[in-house]
Short mmCIF file of C-alpha atoms in Angstrom, two decimals:
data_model
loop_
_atom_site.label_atom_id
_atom_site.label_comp_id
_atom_site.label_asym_id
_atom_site.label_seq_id
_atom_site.Cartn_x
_atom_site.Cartn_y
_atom_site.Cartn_z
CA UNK A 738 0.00 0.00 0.00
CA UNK A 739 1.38 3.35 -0.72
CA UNK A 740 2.57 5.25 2.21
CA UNK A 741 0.61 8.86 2.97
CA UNK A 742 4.58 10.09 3.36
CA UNK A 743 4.94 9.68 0.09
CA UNK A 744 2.21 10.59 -1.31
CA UNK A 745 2.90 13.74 0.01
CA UNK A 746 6.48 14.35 -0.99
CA UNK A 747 5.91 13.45 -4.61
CA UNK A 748 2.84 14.21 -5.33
CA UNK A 749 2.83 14.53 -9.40
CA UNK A 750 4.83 11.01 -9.33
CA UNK A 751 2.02 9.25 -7.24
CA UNK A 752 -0.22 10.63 -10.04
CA UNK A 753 1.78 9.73 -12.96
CA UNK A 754 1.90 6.52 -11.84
CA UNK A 755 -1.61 5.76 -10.98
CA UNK A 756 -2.46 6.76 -14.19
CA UNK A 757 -0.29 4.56 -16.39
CA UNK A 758 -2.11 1.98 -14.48
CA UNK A 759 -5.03 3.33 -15.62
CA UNK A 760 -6.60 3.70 -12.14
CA UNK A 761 -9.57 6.15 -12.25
CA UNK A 762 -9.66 9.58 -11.82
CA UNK A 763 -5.82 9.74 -10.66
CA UNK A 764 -5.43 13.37 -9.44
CA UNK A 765 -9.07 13.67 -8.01
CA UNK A 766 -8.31 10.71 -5.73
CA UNK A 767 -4.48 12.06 -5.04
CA UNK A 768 -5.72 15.32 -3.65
CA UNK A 769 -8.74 13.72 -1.72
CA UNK A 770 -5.93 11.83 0.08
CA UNK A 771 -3.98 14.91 0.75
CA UNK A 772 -7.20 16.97 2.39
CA UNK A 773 -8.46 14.03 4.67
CA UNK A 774 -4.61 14.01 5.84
CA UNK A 775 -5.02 17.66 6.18
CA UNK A 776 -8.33 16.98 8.39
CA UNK A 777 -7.18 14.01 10.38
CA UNK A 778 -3.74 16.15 11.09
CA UNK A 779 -5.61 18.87 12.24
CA UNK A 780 -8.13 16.75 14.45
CA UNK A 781 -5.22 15.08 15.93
CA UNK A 782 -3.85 18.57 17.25
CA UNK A 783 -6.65 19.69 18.14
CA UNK A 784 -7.12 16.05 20.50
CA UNK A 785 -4.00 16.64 21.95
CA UNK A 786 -4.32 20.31 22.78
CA UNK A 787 -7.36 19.57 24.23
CA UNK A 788 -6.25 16.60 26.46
CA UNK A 789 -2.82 18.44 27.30
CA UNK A 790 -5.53 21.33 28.75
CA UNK A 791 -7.75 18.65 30.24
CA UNK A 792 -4.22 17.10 32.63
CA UNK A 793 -3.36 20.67 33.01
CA UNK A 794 -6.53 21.71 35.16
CA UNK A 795 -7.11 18.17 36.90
CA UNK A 796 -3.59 18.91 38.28
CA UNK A 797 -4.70 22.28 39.37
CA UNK A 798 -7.85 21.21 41.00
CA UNK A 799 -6.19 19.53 43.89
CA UNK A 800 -4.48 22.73 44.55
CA UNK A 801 -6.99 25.01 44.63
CA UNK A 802 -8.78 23.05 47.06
CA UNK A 803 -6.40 22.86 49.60
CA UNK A 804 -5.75 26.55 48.93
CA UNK A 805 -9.73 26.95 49.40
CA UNK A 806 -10.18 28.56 46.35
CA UNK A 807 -13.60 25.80 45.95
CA UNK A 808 -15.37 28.38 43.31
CA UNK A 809 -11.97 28.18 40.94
CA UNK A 810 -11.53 24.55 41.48
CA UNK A 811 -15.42 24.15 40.87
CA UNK A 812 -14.76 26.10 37.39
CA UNK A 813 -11.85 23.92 36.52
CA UNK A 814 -13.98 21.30 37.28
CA UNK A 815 -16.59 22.16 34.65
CA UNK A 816 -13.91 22.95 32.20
CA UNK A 817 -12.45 19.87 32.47
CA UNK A 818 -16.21 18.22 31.61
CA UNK A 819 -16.62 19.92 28.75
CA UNK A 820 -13.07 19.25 27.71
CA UNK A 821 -13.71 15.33 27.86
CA UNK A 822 -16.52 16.11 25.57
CA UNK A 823 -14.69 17.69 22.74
CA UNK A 824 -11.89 15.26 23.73
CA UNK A 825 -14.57 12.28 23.13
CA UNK A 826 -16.25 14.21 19.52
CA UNK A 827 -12.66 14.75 18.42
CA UNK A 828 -11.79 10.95 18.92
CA UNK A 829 -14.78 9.88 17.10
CA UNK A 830 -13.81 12.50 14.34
CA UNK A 831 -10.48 10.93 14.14
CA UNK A 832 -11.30 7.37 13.65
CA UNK A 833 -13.99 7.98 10.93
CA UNK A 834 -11.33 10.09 9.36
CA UNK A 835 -8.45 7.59 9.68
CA UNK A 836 -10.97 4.18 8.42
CA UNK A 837 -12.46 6.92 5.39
CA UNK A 838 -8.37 7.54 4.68
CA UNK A 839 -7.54 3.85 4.75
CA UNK A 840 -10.91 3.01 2.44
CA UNK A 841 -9.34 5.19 -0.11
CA UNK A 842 -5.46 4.60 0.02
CA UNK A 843 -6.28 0.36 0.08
CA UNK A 844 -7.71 0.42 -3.57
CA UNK A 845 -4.80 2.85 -4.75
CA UNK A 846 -2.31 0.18 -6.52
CA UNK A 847 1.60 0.61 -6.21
CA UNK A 848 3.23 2.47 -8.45
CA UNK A 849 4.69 0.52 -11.76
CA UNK A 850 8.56 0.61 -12.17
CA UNK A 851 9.91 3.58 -14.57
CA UNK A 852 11.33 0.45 -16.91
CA UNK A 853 7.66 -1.02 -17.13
CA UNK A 854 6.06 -0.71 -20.27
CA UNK A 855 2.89 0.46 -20.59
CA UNK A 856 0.01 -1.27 -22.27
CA UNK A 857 -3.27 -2.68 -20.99
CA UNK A 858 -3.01 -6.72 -23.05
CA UNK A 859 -0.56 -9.15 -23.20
CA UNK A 860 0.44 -8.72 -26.64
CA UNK A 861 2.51 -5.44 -25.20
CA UNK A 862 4.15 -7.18 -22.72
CA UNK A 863 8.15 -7.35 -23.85
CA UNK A 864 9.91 -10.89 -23.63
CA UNK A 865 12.68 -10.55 -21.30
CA UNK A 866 13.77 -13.80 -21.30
CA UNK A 867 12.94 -17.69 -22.72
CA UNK A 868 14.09 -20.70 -21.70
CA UNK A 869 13.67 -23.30 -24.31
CA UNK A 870 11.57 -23.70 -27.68
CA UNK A 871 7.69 -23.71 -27.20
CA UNK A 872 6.70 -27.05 -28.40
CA UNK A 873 4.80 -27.96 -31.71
CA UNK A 874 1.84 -30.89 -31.05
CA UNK A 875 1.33 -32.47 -34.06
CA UNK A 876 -1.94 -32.58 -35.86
CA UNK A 877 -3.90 -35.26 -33.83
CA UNK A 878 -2.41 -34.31 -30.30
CA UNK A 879 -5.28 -34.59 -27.61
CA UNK A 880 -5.90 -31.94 -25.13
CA UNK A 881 -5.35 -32.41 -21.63
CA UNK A 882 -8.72 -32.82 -20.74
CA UNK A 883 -9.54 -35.79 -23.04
CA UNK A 884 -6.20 -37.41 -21.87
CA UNK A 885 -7.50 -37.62 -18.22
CA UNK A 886 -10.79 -39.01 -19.00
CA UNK A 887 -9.18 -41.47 -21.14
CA UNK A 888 -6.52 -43.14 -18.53
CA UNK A 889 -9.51 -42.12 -15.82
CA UNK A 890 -6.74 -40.07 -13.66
CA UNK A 891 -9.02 -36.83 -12.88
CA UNK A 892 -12.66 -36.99 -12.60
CA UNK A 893 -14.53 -33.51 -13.05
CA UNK A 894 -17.61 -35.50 -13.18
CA UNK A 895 -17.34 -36.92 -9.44
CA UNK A 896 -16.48 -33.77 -8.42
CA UNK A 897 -19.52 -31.57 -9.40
CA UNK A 898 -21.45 -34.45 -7.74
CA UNK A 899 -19.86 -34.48 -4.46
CA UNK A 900 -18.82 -30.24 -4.17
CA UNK A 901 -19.58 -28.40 -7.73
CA UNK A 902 -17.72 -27.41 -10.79
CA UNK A 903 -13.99 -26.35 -10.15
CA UNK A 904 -13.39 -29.14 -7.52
CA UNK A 905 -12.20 -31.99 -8.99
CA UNK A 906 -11.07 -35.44 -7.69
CA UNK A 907 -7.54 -36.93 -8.52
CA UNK A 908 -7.75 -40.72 -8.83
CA UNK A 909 -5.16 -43.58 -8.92
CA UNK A 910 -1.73 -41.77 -10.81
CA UNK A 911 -3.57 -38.38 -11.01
CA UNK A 912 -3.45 -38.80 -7.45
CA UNK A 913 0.08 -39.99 -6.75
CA UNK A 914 1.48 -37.75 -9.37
CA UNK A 915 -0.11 -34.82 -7.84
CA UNK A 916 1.51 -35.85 -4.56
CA UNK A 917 5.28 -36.72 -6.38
CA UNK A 918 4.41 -33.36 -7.84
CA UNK A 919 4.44 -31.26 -4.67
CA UNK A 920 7.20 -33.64 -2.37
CA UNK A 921 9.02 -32.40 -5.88
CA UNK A 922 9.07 -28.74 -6.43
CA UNK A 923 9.52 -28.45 -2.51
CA UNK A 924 12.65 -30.46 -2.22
CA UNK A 925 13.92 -28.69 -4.82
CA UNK A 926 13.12 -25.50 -3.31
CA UNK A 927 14.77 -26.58 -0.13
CA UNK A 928 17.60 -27.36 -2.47
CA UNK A 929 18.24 -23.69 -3.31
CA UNK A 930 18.01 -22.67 -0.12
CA UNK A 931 14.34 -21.87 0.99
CA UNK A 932 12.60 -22.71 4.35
CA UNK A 933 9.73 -24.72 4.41
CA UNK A 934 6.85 -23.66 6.24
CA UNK A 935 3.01 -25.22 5.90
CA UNK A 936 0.63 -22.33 6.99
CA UNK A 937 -2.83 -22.14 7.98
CA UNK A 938 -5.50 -22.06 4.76
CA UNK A 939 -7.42 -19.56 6.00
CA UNK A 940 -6.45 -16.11 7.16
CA UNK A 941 -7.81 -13.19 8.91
CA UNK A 942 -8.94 -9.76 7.04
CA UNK A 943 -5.60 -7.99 7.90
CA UNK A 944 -3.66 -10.31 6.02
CA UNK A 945 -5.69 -9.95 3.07
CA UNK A 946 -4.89 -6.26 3.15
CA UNK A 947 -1.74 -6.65 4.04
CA UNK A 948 -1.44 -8.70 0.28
CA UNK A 949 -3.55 -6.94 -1.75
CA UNK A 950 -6.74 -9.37 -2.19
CA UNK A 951 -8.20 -7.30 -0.12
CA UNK A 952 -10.72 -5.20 -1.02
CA UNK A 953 -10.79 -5.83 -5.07
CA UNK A 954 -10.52 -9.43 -4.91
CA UNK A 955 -12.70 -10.09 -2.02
CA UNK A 956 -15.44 -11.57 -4.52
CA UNK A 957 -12.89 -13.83 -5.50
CA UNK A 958 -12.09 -15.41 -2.15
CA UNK A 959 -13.99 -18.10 -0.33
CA UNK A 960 -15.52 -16.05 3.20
CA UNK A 961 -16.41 -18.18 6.53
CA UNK A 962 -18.73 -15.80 7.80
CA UNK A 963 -19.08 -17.33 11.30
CA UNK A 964 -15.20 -16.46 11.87
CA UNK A 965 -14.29 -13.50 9.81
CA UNK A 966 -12.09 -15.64 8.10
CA UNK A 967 -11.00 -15.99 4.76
CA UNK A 968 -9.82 -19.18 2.45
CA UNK A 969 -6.23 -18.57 0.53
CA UNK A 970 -5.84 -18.38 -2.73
CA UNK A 971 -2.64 -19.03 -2.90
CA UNK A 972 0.41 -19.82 -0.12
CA UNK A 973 1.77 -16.58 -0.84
CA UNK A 974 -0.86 -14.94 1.26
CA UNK A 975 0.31 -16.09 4.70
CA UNK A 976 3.75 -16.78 3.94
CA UNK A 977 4.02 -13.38 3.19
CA UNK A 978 2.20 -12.06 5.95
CA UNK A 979 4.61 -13.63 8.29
CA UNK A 980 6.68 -10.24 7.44
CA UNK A 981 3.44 -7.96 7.94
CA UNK A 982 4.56 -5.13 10.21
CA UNK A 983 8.20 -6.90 10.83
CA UNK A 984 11.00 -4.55 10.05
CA UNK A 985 13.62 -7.24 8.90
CA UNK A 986 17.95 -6.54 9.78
CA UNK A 987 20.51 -6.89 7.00
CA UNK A 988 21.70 -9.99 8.30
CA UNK A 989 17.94 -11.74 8.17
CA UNK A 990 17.56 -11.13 4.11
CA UNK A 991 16.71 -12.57 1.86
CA UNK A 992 14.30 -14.00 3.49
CA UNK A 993 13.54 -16.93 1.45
CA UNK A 994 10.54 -19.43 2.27
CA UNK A 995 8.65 -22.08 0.29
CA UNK A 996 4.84 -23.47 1.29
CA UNK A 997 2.84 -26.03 -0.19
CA UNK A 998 -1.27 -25.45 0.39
CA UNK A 999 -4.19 -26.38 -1.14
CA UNK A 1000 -5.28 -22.82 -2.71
CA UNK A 1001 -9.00 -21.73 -3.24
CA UNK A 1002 -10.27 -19.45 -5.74
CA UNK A 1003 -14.22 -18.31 -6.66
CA UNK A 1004 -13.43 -17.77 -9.96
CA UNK A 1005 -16.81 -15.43 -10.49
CA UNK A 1006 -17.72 -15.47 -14.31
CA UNK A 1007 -15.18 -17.36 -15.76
CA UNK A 1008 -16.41 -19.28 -18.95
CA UNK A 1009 -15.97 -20.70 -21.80
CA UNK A 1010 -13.76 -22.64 -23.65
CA UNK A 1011 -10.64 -21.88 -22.62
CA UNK A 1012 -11.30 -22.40 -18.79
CA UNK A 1013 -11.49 -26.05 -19.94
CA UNK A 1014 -10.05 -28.94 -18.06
CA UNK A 1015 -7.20 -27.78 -15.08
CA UNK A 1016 -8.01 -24.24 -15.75
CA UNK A 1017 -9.68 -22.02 -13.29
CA UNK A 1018 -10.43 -24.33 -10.86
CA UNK A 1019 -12.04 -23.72 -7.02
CA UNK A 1020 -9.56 -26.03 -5.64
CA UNK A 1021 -6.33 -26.56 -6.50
CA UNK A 1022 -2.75 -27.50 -4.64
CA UNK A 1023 0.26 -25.01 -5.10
CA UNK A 1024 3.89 -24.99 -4.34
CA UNK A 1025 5.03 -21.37 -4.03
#
């Protein structure tokens, strides 16, 4: 998430940023940023001034009693009341200032790399690199999802029954390769040098945030109501989070970690037919 800091001290980059990622109304949503700042800065002053004065005139009240000055101290007294008032409207200012602040700067993306081309579709992405020739099937080559019905290795069929579409089951050597598949990729992440870790699959609202599928992929994610909590859609979500608000030393990076999970997905509207087969499933396991 983009820091208010620098927001602030580079304004024009913030919106020359936002807007070669084609977010909405760039310099509107800059400067509405900048003003509720402005207010919540102000508000916070104004809190402390008036709690500073608040301390100031409880300390006095003893005083003033012992001095018998009861008609000052009785003043002080009422000036500290309506103090704890304003104190009170001032803190409720401040938090529906601070939540309307963080409603806004959460669907602001980060700001694309200068060497980042721009372009809204794949075909203006630039190829940086290829490993390897992309493979020509010959003219009666099968697609994947004939090739698992015919050794019977992946049943979609069995798995609408049982759950729905997206959720399939893996039978016989779909199941053991999917298994050889993961023990795989994870020993060979251990081999250049990651830590394994196996997370929980489901994780609280603040980790969403803090990885950016919360709030514009919320419709995408599988909610338990009952406990606030939210299905992953991938391992990166709580691996990563295991950094949220950790400032890490020199000596601790890279920090380099590998999880395997099962990963869950909504996938709201996808169709057609090139979500055949393996593609856009509800369920599926992930090494990452």
């Amino acid at each position: 998430m983009l820091q208010l800091t620098f927001i602030r001290e580079n304004k024009e980059l913030t919106i020359k940023g936002l807007e070669r990622k084609y977010f909405k109304n760039a310099a509107e949503v800059v400067d509405s940023v900048i003003e509720i700042d402005d207010n919540r800065r102000n508000t916070q002053k104004e809190l402390d001034d008036a709690l500073a004065q608040s301390n100031l005139l409880a300390k006095q009240i003893g005083g003033l009693m012992k001095e018998g000055k009861k008609e000052e101290a009785e003043k002080a007294k009422s000036q500290t009341a309506e103090l704890k008032e304003k104190s009170k409207a001032l803190e409720e200012k401040l938090k529906e200032l601070e939540a309307g602040l963080q409603e806004v700067l959460v669907t602001m993306p980060n700001l694309p790399h200068e060497s980042v081309p721009e372009g809204r579709t794949p075909e203006e992405n630039l190829n940086i690199f290829q490993s390897g020739e992309i493979p020509t099937l010959h003219d009666d080559a099968q697609p994947h999802w004939e090739l698992i019905k015919k050794y019977d290795i992946i049943d979609f069929d069995l798995g609408n029954k049982v759950t729905g579409a997206g959720f399939p089951f893996y039978k016989g050597k779909g199941a053991k390769i999917q298994r050889a598949l993961i023990n795989f990729f994870l020993n060979e992440a251990e081999a250049a040098g990651y830590f394994e870790v196996q997370p929980p699959i489901v994780i609280n609202a603040a980790s969403g945030f803090g990885t950016g599928q919360l709030p514009d992929k919320e419709g995408q994610m599988y909610y338990a109501s009952a406990d606030d909590l939210y299905l992953i859609p991938t391992a990166e979500v709580p691996v990563t989070n295991i950094y949220r608000d950790v400032i890490l030393s020199d000596s601790e990076l890279p920090a380099k970690n590998v999880a395997y999970t099962p990963c869950f997905r909504r996938e709201a509207g996808s169709w057609g037919a090139h979500v055949r087969g393996l593609n856009r499933l509800h369920q599926f396991d992930k090494v990452e």
